[in-house]
Coordinates of C-alpha atoms in Angstrom, one line a residue:
X1 CA 100.6 -30.9 197.4
X2 CA 103.1 -28.0 197.8
X3 CA 102.7 -24.7 195.9
X4 CA 105.7 -25.4 193.8
X5 CA 104.4 -28.8 192.6
X6 CA 100.9 -27.3 191.9
X7 CA 102.5 -24.5 189.9
X8 CA 104.7 -26.9 188.0
X9 CA 101.7 -29.0 187.1
X10 CA 99.7 -26.0 186.0
X11 CA 102.6 -24.6 184.0
X12 CA 103.2 -28.0 182.3
X13 CA 99.5 -28.1 181.3
X14 CA 99.7 -24.6 179.8
X15 CA 102.9 -25.5 177.9
X16 CA 101.6 -28.8 176.6
X17 CA 98.2 -27.4 175.6
X18 CA 99.9 -24.4 173.9
X19 CA 102.2 -26.7 171.9
X20 CA 99.3 -29.0 171.0
X21 CA 97.2 -26.1 169.9
X22 CA 100.0 -24.7 167.8
X23 CA 100.5 -28.1 166.1
X24 CA 96.8 -28.5 165.4
X25 CA 96.8 -25.2 163.5
X26 CA 100.0 -25.8 161.6
X27 CA 99.4 -29.4 160.6
X28 CA 96.4 -30.1 158.4
X29 CA 94.1 -31.6 161.0
X30 CA 90.9 -29.9 159.9
X31 CA 91.2 -27.3 162.7
X32 CA 88.3 -24.9 163.2
X33 CA 88.4 -21.5 164.9
X34 CA 86.0 -21.6 167.8
X35 CA 83.8 -18.5 168.2
X36 CA 84.4 -16.8 164.9
X37 CA 81.3 -16.3 162.9
X38 CA 83.0 -16.3 159.5
X39 CA 85.7 -18.9 159.5
X40 CA 88.9 -17.9 157.6
X41 CA 89.5 -20.0 154.5
X42 CA 92.3 -22.5 154.6
X43 CA 94.3 -20.6 152.0
X44 CA 94.2 -17.3 154.0
X45 CA 97.3 -18.2 156.1
X46 CA 95.4 -17.5 159.3
X47 CA 95.9 -21.0 160.7
X48 CA 99.7 -20.9 160.0
X49 CA 100.1 -17.5 161.6
X50 CA 98.0 -18.6 164.7
X51 CA 99.8 -21.9 164.9
X52 CA 103.3 -20.4 164.6
X53 CA 102.4 -17.9 167.4
X54 CA 101.2 -20.7 169.6
X55 CA 104.2 -22.9 169.0
X56 CA 106.6 -20.0 169.7
X57 CA 104.8 -19.3 173.0
X58 CA 104.8 -22.9 174.0
X59 CA 108.5 -23.3 173.2
X60 CA 109.5 -20.2 175.2
X61 CA 107.4 -21.3 178.2
X62 CA 108.7 -24.9 177.9
X63 CA 112.3 -23.9 177.7
X64 CA 112.0 -21.7 180.8
X65 CA 110.3 -24.4 182.7
X66 CA 112.8 -27.2 181.7
X67 CA 115.8 -25.0 182.5
X68 CA 114.4 -24.0 185.9
X69 CA 114.0 -20.3 185.3
X70 CA 110.8 -20.2 187.4
X71 CA 110.7 -16.4 188.0
X72 CA 111.2 -15.7 184.3
X73 CA 108.5 -18.3 183.6
X74 CA 106.1 -16.5 185.9
X75 CA 106.6 -13.2 184.1
X76 CA 106.4 -14.8 180.7
X77 CA 103.1 -16.6 181.6
X78 CA 101.6 -13.3 182.8
X79 CA 102.7 -11.7 179.5
X80 CA 101.5 -14.6 177.4
X81 CA 98.0 -14.3 178.9
X82 CA 97.6 -11.3 176.5
X83 CA 97.4 -13.6 173.5
X84 CA 94.2 -15.5 174.5
X85 CA 92.8 -12.2 175.8
X86 CA 93.5 -10.7 172.3
X87 CA 91.8 -13.7 170.7
X88 CA 88.7 -13.1 172.9
X89 CA 88.6 -9.4 171.8
X90 CA 89.0 -10.5 168.2
X91 CA 86.1 -13.0 168.4
X92 CA 83.9 -10.3 170.1
X93 CA 84.9 -7.6 167.6
X94 CA 84.1 -9.8 164.6
X95 CA 80.6 -10.9 165.6
X96 CA 81.6 -14.2 167.1
X97 CA 79.9 -16.0 169.9
X98 CA 80.2 -14.3 173.3
X99 CA 80.0 -17.7 175.0
X100 CA 83.0 -19.0 173.0
X101 CA 84.9 -15.8 173.5
X102 CA 84.6 -15.7 177.3
X103 CA 84.4 -19.5 177.9
X104 CA 87.3 -20.5 175.7
X105 CA 89.6 -17.5 175.3
X106 CA 88.7 -15.6 178.5
X107 CA 89.1 -18.6 180.8
X108 CA 92.3 -19.6 179.0
X109 CA 93.8 -16.1 179.6
X110 CA 92.7 -16.2 183.2
X111 CA 94.3 -19.6 183.8
X112 CA 97.6 -18.6 182.2
X113 CA 97.7 -15.3 184.2
X114 CA 96.8 -17.0 187.5
X115 CA 99.5 -19.7 186.9
X116 CA 102.0 -17.0 186.2
X117 CA 101.0 -15.0 189.3
X118 CA 101.2 -18.2 191.5
X119 CA 104.8 -18.9 190.2
X120 CA 105.8 -15.2 190.8
X121 CA 104.4 -15.5 194.4
X122 CA 106.2 -18.8 194.9
X123 CA 109.5 -17.4 193.6
X124 CA 109.2 -14.1 195.5
X125 CA 109.0 -16.1 198.8
X126 CA 112.2 -18.0 197.8
X127 CA 114.0 -14.7 196.9
X128 CA 113.0 -13.1 200.2
X129 CA 114.3 -16.1 202.1
X130 CA 117.6 -16.0 200.2
X131 CA 118.0 -12.3 200.8
X132 CA 117.7 -12.7 204.6
X133 CA 121.1 -12.7 206.4
X134 CA 121.9 -15.9 208.2

């Protein structure tokens, strides 16, 4: 499997999971918040804010992927890794489970960042080849 195909599969997984996660927080599916010791109540608006953030992130990444803007997608993925990292810090700061914080949010942040870095590596090779005179 080529690097480009692997990167595309990883990016598609990140985009689809982010959209699924966003919908699961926005729609009344009985979503819980992994790792938090004190679950926010349903009327707090926490799930709508979190779901809206996830949906926006998924749509941005999805649009860049579908339109073929791979270099921009790589940078956005690296930037978007900040969100699950922030969730990890939030869980840890509010007495949540360290296992959930690192296993769920930390690994998610790492996967998104690595996917972005792989796409940046792939696209930098393409740009270097295009810049070489014939």
